[in-house]
JSON list of C-alpha atoms in Angstrom, two decimals:
[
{"chain": "G", "resi": 1, "resn": "UNK", "atom": "CA", "xyz": [35.35, 19.71, 17.56]},
{"chain": "G", "resi": 2, "resn": "UNK", "atom": "CA", "xyz": [36.25, 16.73, 19.70]},
{"chain": "G", "resi": 3, "resn": "UNK", "atom": "CA", "xyz": [34.02, 16.21, 22.73]},
{"chain": "G", "resi": 4, "resn": "UNK", "atom": "CA", "xyz": [36.45, 16.16, 25.64]},
{"chain": "G", "resi": 5, "resn": "UNK", "atom": "CA", "xyz": [34.91, 15.10, 28.92]},
{"chain": "G", "resi": 6, "resn": "UNK", "atom": "CA", "xyz": [36.12, 15.45, 32.48]},
{"chain": "G", "resi": 7, "resn": "UNK", "atom": "CA", "xyz": [35.76, 12.49, 34.82]},
{"chain": "G", "resi": 8, "resn": "UNK", "atom": "CA", "xyz": [35.14, 15.06, 37.59]},
{"chain": "G", "resi": 9, "resn": "UNK", "atom": "CA", "xyz": [31.77, 15.84, 35.98]},
{"chain": "G", "resi": 10, "resn": "UNK", "atom": "CA", "xyz": [30.64, 12.30, 36.76]},
{"chain": "G", "resi": 11, "resn": "UNK", "atom": "CA", "xyz": [31.40, 12.49, 40.48]},
{"chain": "G", "resi": 12, "resn": "UNK", "atom": "CA", "xyz": [28.05, 12.42, 42.27]},
{"chain": "G", "resi": 13, "resn": "UNK", "atom": "CA", "xyz": [26.11, 12.46, 38.99]},
{"chain": "G", "resi": 14, "resn": "UNK", "atom": "CA", "xyz": [26.14, 8.70, 38.37]},
{"chain": "G", "resi": 15, "resn": "UNK", "atom": "CA", "xyz": [26.08, 5.71, 40.69]},
{"chain": "G", "resi": 16, "resn": "UNK", "atom": "CA", "xyz": [29.35, 4.63, 42.27]},
{"chain": "G", "resi": 17, "resn": "UNK", "atom": "CA", "xyz": [29.27, 1.48, 40.14]},
{"chain": "G", "resi": 18, "resn": "UNK", "atom": "CA", "xyz": [28.75, 3.45, 36.91]},
{"chain": "G", "resi": 19, "resn": "UNK", "atom": "CA", "xyz": [31.57, 5.80, 37.89]},
{"chain": "G", "resi": 20, "resn": "UNK", "atom": "CA", "xyz": [34.00, 2.94, 38.55]},
{"chain": "G", "resi": 21, "resn": "UNK", "atom": "CA", "xyz": [33.05, 1.24, 35.26]},
{"chain": "G", "resi": 22, "resn": "UNK", "atom": "CA", "xyz": [33.84, 4.46, 33.39]},
{"chain": "G", "resi": 23, "resn": "UNK", "atom": "CA", "xyz": [37.07, 5.08, 35.34]},
{"chain": "G", "resi": 24, "resn": "UNK", "atom": "CA", "xyz": [38.17, 1.51, 34.62]},
{"chain": "G", "resi": 25, "resn": "UNK", "atom": "CA", "xyz": [37.34, 1.85, 30.89]},
{"chain": "G", "resi": 26, "resn": "UNK", "atom": "CA", "xyz": [39.50, 4.96, 30.78]},
{"chain": "G", "resi": 27, "resn": "UNK", "atom": "CA", "xyz": [42.33, 3.13, 32.51]},
{"chain": "G", "resi": 28, "resn": "UNK", "atom": "CA", "xyz": [42.14, 0.06, 30.28]},
{"chain": "G", "resi": 29, "resn": "UNK", "atom": "CA", "xyz": [43.19, 1.96, 27.15]},
{"chain": "G", "resi": 30, "resn": "UNK", "atom": "CA", "xyz": [46.50, 2.74, 28.88]},
{"chain": "G", "resi": 31, "resn": "UNK", "atom": "CA", "xyz": [47.06, -0.49, 30.82]},
{"chain": "G", "resi": 32, "resn": "UNK", "atom": "CA", "xyz": [49.99, -1.35, 28.51]},
{"chain": "G", "resi": 33, "resn": "UNK", "atom": "CA", "xyz": [51.85, 1.64, 30.00]},
{"chain": "G", "resi": 34, "resn": "UNK", "atom": "CA", "xyz": [52.78, -0.66, 32.90]},
{"chain": "G", "resi": 35, "resn": "UNK", "atom": "CA", "xyz": [55.53, -1.98, 30.60]},
{"chain": "G", "resi": 36, "resn": "UNK", "atom": "CA", "xyz": [57.30, 1.39, 30.93]},
{"chain": "G", "resi": 37, "resn": "UNK", "atom": "CA", "xyz": [55.87, 2.44, 34.29]},
{"chain": "G", "resi": 38, "resn": "UNK", "atom": "CA", "xyz": [55.48, -0.73, 36.41]},
{"chain": "G", "resi": 39, "resn": "UNK", "atom": "CA", "xyz": [53.50, 1.01, 39.16]},
{"chain": "G", "resi": 40, "resn": "UNK", "atom": "CA", "xyz": [51.17, 2.88, 36.81]},
{"chain": "G", "resi": 41, "resn": "UNK", "atom": "CA", "xyz": [48.03, 0.86, 37.62]},
{"chain": "G", "resi": 42, "resn": "UNK", "atom": "CA", "xyz": [48.58, 1.27, 41.34]},
{"chain": "G", "resi": 43, "resn": "UNK", "atom": "CA", "xyz": [49.22, 5.00, 40.87]},
{"chain": "G", "resi": 44, "resn": "UNK", "atom": "CA", "xyz": [46.06, 5.46, 38.77]},
{"chain": "G", "resi": 45, "resn": "UNK", "atom": "CA", "xyz": [43.72, 3.69, 41.20]},
{"chain": "G", "resi": 46, "resn": "UNK", "atom": "CA", "xyz": [45.27, 4.76, 44.52]},
{"chain": "G", "resi": 47, "resn": "UNK", "atom": "CA", "xyz": [46.46, 8.30, 43.77]},
{"chain": "G", "resi": 48, "resn": "UNK", "atom": "CA", "xyz": [45.14, 9.83, 40.52]},
{"chain": "G", "resi": 49, "resn": "UNK", "atom": "CA", "xyz": [41.57, 8.55, 40.72]},
{"chain": "G", "resi": 50, "resn": "UNK", "atom": "CA", "xyz": [40.93, 9.30, 44.44]},
{"chain": "G", "resi": 51, "resn": "UNK", "atom": "CA", "xyz": [42.44, 12.78, 44.05]},
{"chain": "G", "resi": 52, "resn": "UNK", "atom": "CA", "xyz": [40.26, 13.39, 40.99]},
{"chain": "G", "resi": 53, "resn": "UNK", "atom": "CA", "xyz": [37.19, 12.42, 43.00]},
{"chain": "G", "resi": 54, "resn": "UNK", "atom": "CA", "xyz": [38.03, 14.25, 46.23]},
{"chain": "G", "resi": 55, "resn": "UNK", "atom": "CA", "xyz": [40.05, 17.30, 45.28]},
{"chain": "G", "resi": 56, "resn": "UNK", "atom": "CA", "xyz": [40.83, 20.08, 42.87]},
{"chain": "G", "resi": 57, "resn": "UNK", "atom": "CA", "xyz": [44.48, 19.19, 42.18]},
{"chain": "G", "resi": 58, "resn": "UNK", "atom": "CA", "xyz": [43.90, 16.29, 39.76]},
{"chain": "G", "resi": 59, "resn": "UNK", "atom": "CA", "xyz": [41.65, 15.55, 36.83]},
{"chain": "G", "resi": 60, "resn": "UNK", "atom": "CA", "xyz": [41.18, 12.93, 34.13]},
{"chain": "G", "resi": 61, "resn": "UNK", "atom": "CA", "xyz": [40.05, 14.07, 30.68]},
{"chain": "G", "resi": 62, "resn": "UNK", "atom": "CA", "xyz": [38.85, 11.60, 28.07]},
{"chain": "G", "resi": 63, "resn": "UNK", "atom": "CA", "xyz": [37.34, 11.31, 24.61]},
{"chain": "G", "resi": 64, "resn": "UNK", "atom": "CA", "xyz": [34.80, 8.72, 23.53]},
{"chain": "G", "resi": 65, "resn": "UNK", "atom": "CA", "xyz": [34.57, 7.23, 20.07]},
{"chain": "G", "resi": 66, "resn": "UNK", "atom": "CA", "xyz": [31.78, 9.25, 18.36]},
{"chain": "G", "resi": 67, "resn": "UNK", "atom": "CA", "xyz": [30.58, 6.04, 16.71]},
{"chain": "G", "resi": 68, "resn": "UNK", "atom": "CA", "xyz": [30.64, 3.92, 19.90]},
{"chain": "G", "resi": 69, "resn": "UNK", "atom": "CA", "xyz": [29.96, 5.72, 23.18]},
{"chain": "G", "resi": 70, "resn": "UNK", "atom": "CA", "xyz": [31.37, 2.81, 25.19]},
{"chain": "G", "resi": 71, "resn": "UNK", "atom": "CA", "xyz": [34.82, 3.07, 23.60]},
{"chain": "G", "resi": 72, "resn": "UNK", "atom": "CA", "xyz": [37.37, 5.49, 25.05]},
{"chain": "G", "resi": 73, "resn": "UNK", "atom": "CA", "xyz": [39.85, 6.64, 22.41]},
{"chain": "G", "resi": 74, "resn": "UNK", "atom": "CA", "xyz": [41.94, 9.23, 24.26]},
{"chain": "G", "resi": 75, "resn": "UNK", "atom": "CA", "xyz": [42.72, 10.28, 27.80]},
{"chain": "G", "resi": 76, "resn": "UNK", "atom": "CA", "xyz": [44.91, 12.58, 29.89]},
{"chain": "G", "resi": 77, "resn": "UNK", "atom": "CA", "xyz": [45.68, 12.45, 33.60]},
{"chain": "G", "resi": 78, "resn": "UNK", "atom": "CA", "xyz": [46.46, 15.89, 34.99]},
{"chain": "G", "resi": 79, "resn": "UNK", "atom": "CA", "xyz": [47.98, 17.35, 38.16]},
{"chain": "G", "resi": 80, "resn": "UNK", "atom": "CA", "xyz": [47.87, 21.01, 39.14]},
{"chain": "G", "resi": 81, "resn": "UNK", "atom": "CA", "xyz": [49.24, 22.29, 42.43]},
{"chain": "G", "resi": 82, "resn": "UNK", "atom": "CA", "xyz": [51.54, 25.07, 43.64]},
{"chain": "G", "resi": 83, "resn": "UNK", "atom": "CA", "xyz": [54.67, 23.17, 42.57]},
{"chain": "G", "resi": 84, "resn": "UNK", "atom": "CA", "xyz": [53.71, 21.73, 39.19]},
{"chain": "G", "resi": 85, "resn": "UNK", "atom": "CA", "xyz": [51.19, 21.76, 36.39]},
{"chain": "G", "resi": 86, "resn": "UNK", "atom": "CA", "xyz": [51.71, 18.36, 34.81]},
{"chain": "G", "resi": 87, "resn": "UNK", "atom": "CA", "xyz": [50.27, 16.14, 32.12]},
{"chain": "G", "resi": 88, "resn": "UNK", "atom": "CA", "xyz": [50.96, 12.86, 33.92]},
{"chain": "G", "resi": 89, "resn": "UNK", "atom": "CA", "xyz": [49.58, 10.56, 31.23]},
{"chain": "G", "resi": 90, "resn": "UNK", "atom": "CA", "xyz": [48.55, 11.34, 27.66]},
{"chain": "G", "resi": 91, "resn": "UNK", "atom": "CA", "xyz": [47.26, 8.83, 25.16]},
{"chain": "G", "resi": 92, "resn": "UNK", "atom": "CA", "xyz": [45.42, 8.72, 21.85]},
{"chain": "G", "resi": 93, "resn": "UNK", "atom": "CA", "xyz": [44.41, 5.35, 20.41]},
{"chain": "G", "resi": 94, "resn": "UNK", "atom": "CA", "xyz": [46.61, 4.26, 17.50]},
{"chain": "G", "resi": 95, "resn": "UNK", "atom": "CA", "xyz": [43.61, 4.10, 15.14]},
{"chain": "G", "resi": 96, "resn": "UNK", "atom": "CA", "xyz": [42.66, 7.71, 15.95]},
{"chain": "G", "resi": 97, "resn": "UNK", "atom": "CA", "xyz": [46.00, 9.44, 15.56]},
{"chain": "G", "resi": 98, "resn": "UNK", "atom": "CA", "xyz": [46.26, 12.19, 12.98]},
{"chain": "G", "resi": 99, "resn": "UNK", "atom": "CA", "xyz": [42.64, 13.27, 13.48]},
{"chain": "G", "resi": 100, "resn": "UNK", "atom": "CA", "xyz": [43.32, 16.24, 15.78]},
{"chain": "G", "resi": 101, "resn": "UNK", "atom": "CA", "xyz": [42.29, 14.41, 18.96]},
{"chain": "G", "resi": 102, "resn": "UNK", "atom": "CA", "xyz": [45.75, 14.72, 20.49]},
{"chain": "G", "resi": 103, "resn": "UNK", "atom": "CA", "xyz": [45.85, 18.46, 19.85]},
{"chain": "G", "resi": 104, "resn": "UNK", "atom": "CA", "xyz": [42.34, 18.89, 21.26]},
{"chain": "G", "resi": 105, "resn": "UNK", "atom": "CA", "xyz": [43.03, 16.97, 24.48]},
{"chain": "G", "resi": 106, "resn": "UNK", "atom": "CA", "xyz": [46.41, 18.69, 24.96]},
{"chain": "G", "resi": 107, "resn": "UNK", "atom": "CA", "xyz": [44.80, 22.13, 24.54]},
{"chain": "G", "resi": 108, "resn": "UNK", "atom": "CA", "xyz": [42.01, 21.25, 26.99]},
{"chain": "G", "resi": 109, "resn": "UNK", "atom": "CA", "xyz": [44.63, 19.90, 29.39]},
{"chain": "G", "resi": 110, "resn": "UNK", "atom": "CA", "xyz": [46.59, 23.16, 29.17]},
{"chain": "G", "resi": 111, "resn": "UNK", "atom": "CA", "xyz": [43.41, 25.15, 29.81]},
{"chain": "G", "resi": 112, "resn": "UNK", "atom": "CA", "xyz": [42.65, 23.09, 32.92]},
{"chain": "G", "resi": 113, "resn": "UNK", "atom": "CA", "xyz": [46.27, 23.31, 34.10]},
{"chain": "G", "resi": 114, "resn": "UNK", "atom": "CA", "xyz": [46.43, 27.07, 33.43]},
{"chain": "G", "resi": 115, "resn": "UNK", "atom": "CA", "xyz": [49.65, 26.92, 31.39]},
{"chain": "G", "resi": 116, "resn": "UNK", "atom": "CA", "xyz": [50.88, 26.39, 27.86]},
{"chain": "G", "resi": 117, "resn": "UNK", "atom": "CA", "xyz": [54.11, 24.88, 29.21]},
{"chain": "G", "resi": 118, "resn": "UNK", "atom": "CA", "xyz": [53.02, 21.96, 31.40]},
{"chain": "G", "resi": 119, "resn": "UNK", "atom": "CA", "xyz": [55.55, 19.54, 32.79]},
{"chain": "G", "resi": 120, "resn": "UNK", "atom": "CA", "xyz": [55.32, 16.38, 30.70]},
{"chain": "G", "resi": 121, "resn": "UNK", "atom": "CA", "xyz": [57.67, 13.41, 30.67]},
{"chain": "G", "resi": 122, "resn": "UNK", "atom": "CA", "xyz": [58.06, 10.51, 28.29]},
{"chain": "G", "resi": 123, "resn": "UNK", "atom": "CA", "xyz": [60.40, 7.61, 27.70]},
{"chain": "G", "resi": 124, "resn": "UNK", "atom": "CA", "xyz": [63.20, 8.42, 25.29]},
{"chain": "G", "resi": 125, "resn": "UNK", "atom": "CA", "xyz": [62.09, 5.91, 22.66]},
{"chain": "G", "resi": 126, "resn": "UNK", "atom": "CA", "xyz": [58.67, 7.62, 22.37]},
{"chain": "G", "resi": 127, "resn": "UNK", "atom": "CA", "xyz": [60.15, 11.00, 21.45]},
{"chain": "G", "resi": 128, "resn": "UNK", "atom": "CA", "xyz": [59.32, 10.74, 17.74]},
{"chain": "G", "resi": 129, "resn": "UNK", "atom": "CA", "xyz": [55.68, 9.93, 18.53]},
{"chain": "G", "resi": 130, "resn": "UNK", "atom": "CA", "xyz": [55.39, 13.10, 20.64]},
{"chain": "G", "resi": 131, "resn": "UNK", "atom": "CA", "xyz": [57.59, 15.35, 18.51]},
{"chain": "G", "resi": 132, "resn": "UNK", "atom": "CA", "xyz": [54.69, 17.00, 16.59]},
{"chain": "G", "resi": 133, "resn": "UNK", "atom": "CA", "xyz": [53.02, 18.13, 19.84]},
{"chain": "G", "resi": 134, "resn": "UNK", "atom": "CA", "xyz": [56.35, 19.17, 21.40]},
{"chain": "G", "resi": 135, "resn": "UNK", "atom": "CA", "xyz": [57.23, 21.26, 18.34]},
{"chain": "G", "resi": 136, "resn": "UNK", "atom": "CA", "xyz": [53.74, 22.71, 17.95]},
{"chain": "G", "resi": 137, "resn": "UNK", "atom": "CA", "xyz": [53.77, 24.21, 21.44]},
{"chain": "G", "resi": 138, "resn": "UNK", "atom": "CA", "xyz": [57.49, 24.93, 21.71]},
{"chain": "G", "resi": 139, "resn": "UNK", "atom": "CA", "xyz": [58.00, 22.67, 24.71]},
{"chain": "G", "resi": 140, "resn": "UNK", "atom": "CA", "xyz": [61.59, 22.61, 25.93]},
{"chain": "G", "resi": 141, "resn": "UNK", "atom": "CA", "xyz": [63.61, 19.58, 26.99]},
{"chain": "G", "resi": 142, "resn": "UNK", "atom": "CA", "xyz": [64.77, 20.50, 30.48]},
{"chain": "G", "resi": 143, "resn": "UNK", "atom": "CA", "xyz": [65.95, 17.26, 32.10]},
{"chain": "G", "resi": 144, "resn": "UNK", "atom": "CA", "xyz": [66.84, 13.65, 31.33]},
{"chain": "G", "resi": 145, "resn": "UNK", "atom": "CA", "xyz": [66.47, 11.15, 34.17]},
{"chain": "G", "resi": 146, "resn": "UNK", "atom": "CA", "xyz": [67.80, 7.58, 34.10]},
{"chain": "G", "resi": 147, "resn": "UNK", "atom": "CA", "xyz": [66.34, 4.68, 36.05]},
{"chain": "G", "resi": 148, "resn": "UNK", "atom": "CA", "xyz": [63.40, 6.62, 37.43]},
{"chain": "G", "resi": 149, "resn": "UNK", "atom": "CA", "xyz": [60.58, 4.30, 36.40]},
{"chain": "G", "resi": 150, "resn": "UNK", "atom": "CA", "xyz": [62.49, 1.39, 34.83]},
{"chain": "G", "resi": 151, "resn": "UNK", "atom": "CA", "xyz": [65.99, 0.40, 33.76]},
{"chain": "G", "resi": 152, "resn": "UNK", "atom": "CA", "xyz": [65.23, 0.19, 30.03]},
{"chain": "G", "resi": 153, "resn": "UNK", "atom": "CA", "xyz": [64.77, 3.84, 29.16]},
{"chain": "G", "resi": 154, "resn": "UNK", "atom": "CA", "xyz": [65.53, 7.39, 30.11]},
{"chain": "G", "resi": 155, "resn": "UNK", "atom": "CA", "xyz": [62.73, 9.75, 31.02]},
{"chain": "G", "resi": 156, "resn": "UNK", "atom": "CA", "xyz": [62.72, 12.98, 29.00]},
{"chain": "G", "resi": 157, "resn": "UNK", "atom": "CA", "xyz": [61.27, 15.94, 30.91]},
{"chain": "G", "resi": 158, "resn": "UNK", "atom": "CA", "xyz": [59.84, 18.95, 29.13]},
{"chain": "G", "resi": 159, "resn": "UNK", "atom": "CA", "xyz": [59.06, 22.33, 30.71]},
{"chain": "G", "resi": 160, "resn": "UNK", "atom": "CA", "xyz": [60.26, 21.36, 34.18]},
{"chain": "G", "resi": 161, "resn": "UNK", "atom": "CA", "xyz": [62.11, 18.78, 36.22]},
{"chain": "G", "resi": 162, "resn": "UNK", "atom": "CA", "xyz": [61.29, 15.65, 38.17]},
{"chain": "G", "resi": 163, "resn": "UNK", "atom": "CA", "xyz": [64.34, 15.79, 40.40]},
{"chain": "G", "resi": 164, "resn": "UNK", "atom": "CA", "xyz": [64.57, 18.51, 42.97]},
{"chain": "G", "resi": 165, "resn": "UNK", "atom": "CA", "xyz": [68.37, 18.62, 43.20]},
{"chain": "G", "resi": 166, "resn": "UNK", "atom": "CA", "xyz": [69.44, 18.23, 39.60]},
{"chain": "G", "resi": 167, "resn": "UNK", "atom": "CA", "xyz": [73.24, 18.03, 39.90]},
{"chain": "G", "resi": 168, "resn": "UNK", "atom": "CA", "xyz": [73.95, 17.59, 36.18]},
{"chain": "G", "resi": 169, "resn": "UNK", "atom": "CA", "xyz": [73.11, 20.27, 33.68]},
{"chain": "G", "resi": 170, "resn": "UNK", "atom": "CA", "xyz": [70.97, 19.36, 30.69]},
{"chain": "G", "resi": 171, "resn": "UNK", "atom": "CA", "xyz": [74.06, 19.77, 28.50]},
{"chain": "G", "resi": 172, "resn": "UNK", "atom": "CA", "xyz": [75.95, 17.22, 30.63]},
{"chain": "G", "resi": 173, "resn": "UNK", "atom": "CA", "xyz": [73.02, 14.81, 30.43]},
{"chain": "G", "resi": 174, "resn": "UNK", "atom": "CA", "xyz": [72.79, 15.18, 26.64]},
{"chain": "G", "resi": 175, "resn": "UNK", "atom": "CA", "xyz": [76.56, 14.70, 26.29]},
{"chain": "G", "resi": 176, "resn": "UNK", "atom": "CA", "xyz": [76.39, 11.43, 28.25]},
{"chain": "G", "resi": 177, "resn": "UNK", "atom": "CA", "xyz": [73.49, 10.23, 26.11]},
{"chain": "G", "resi": 178, "resn": "UNK", "atom": "CA", "xyz": [75.36, 11.10, 22.90]},
{"chain": "G", "resi": 179, "resn": "UNK", "atom": "CA", "xyz": [78.43, 9.20, 24.11]},
{"chain": "G", "resi": 180, "resn": "UNK", "atom": "CA", "xyz": [76.25, 6.14, 24.89]},
{"chain": "G", "resi": 181, "resn": "UNK", "atom": "CA", "xyz": [74.57, 6.28, 21.46]},
{"chain": "G", "resi": 182, "resn": "UNK", "atom": "CA", "xyz": [77.89, 6.58, 19.64]},
{"chain": "G", "resi": 183, "resn": "UNK", "atom": "CA", "xyz": [79.40, 3.78, 21.73]},
{"chain": "G", "resi": 184, "resn": "UNK", "atom": "CA", "xyz": [76.41, 1.51, 20.94]},
{"chain": "G", "resi": 185, "resn": "UNK", "atom": "CA", "xyz": [76.77, 2.24, 17.23]},
{"chain": "G", "resi": 186, "resn": "UNK", "atom": "CA", "xyz": [80.49, 1.54, 17.37]},
{"chain": "G", "resi": 187, "resn": "UNK", "atom": "CA", "xyz": [79.94, -1.71, 19.28]},
{"chain": "G", "resi": 188, "resn": "UNK", "atom": "CA", "xyz": [77.44, -2.88, 16.64]},
{"chain": "G", "resi": 189, "resn": "UNK", "atom": "CA", "xyz": [79.94, -2.25, 13.84]},
{"chain": "G", "resi": 190, "resn": "UNK", "atom": "CA", "xyz": [82.64, -4.45, 15.40]}
]
C-alpha cells in the first residue's frame, strides 16, 4: 500500500517554516505545469495552499519516495464544495509510473471528494497518459474548452464542465475537433 499523506495533517503540527518547506517541495514536482497553465504557481500559492490551510474545501495529497523521505513522487490538489468535486492537479513522477501510485492517489482523492466521478480536466495532448485511469473508472468526456488556460491546447473535461453556459454540445465540439485534425493532416500531405 502506498502511504498517501494529506498536507492538512501538517497544519499546526509542524513549524510554519517546516510546513512551507514541505508545501514548496510538493509544488516543485509540478512546477513544469506552468507551461500548460501559466498561472499555476500563483494559483497554488495564493488559492489552493491557503484554502488547504484555512478551510475544508481544499486539500493536497502527496506521496513520498519510500527510499528517500525528502522526495515527493506524487501529488493531487483537490477541491470539494457544493458546486464541484474536482481533482485540480494530479501528478505521478515519470520514474514511478506503472507502480500503482496513480491508482492509489486517485482512489484516496475520490474518497476525500466523496465521489467516484470527480471533475478532472487535462490538455488534449495528455489524453493518452491519462487514458488508463479514465478507462478504469469509466470517466466520461463531457466538455472540450479552447483557449481557457493557453492557446496551444484544448482542455478536456471529464465528469463535469468548466463553463457555466456551454452553448455547444459535446458532439458539436468533437465534430469541430475532428474537422481540425483532418484539415491538419490534409495540409501536411500537400
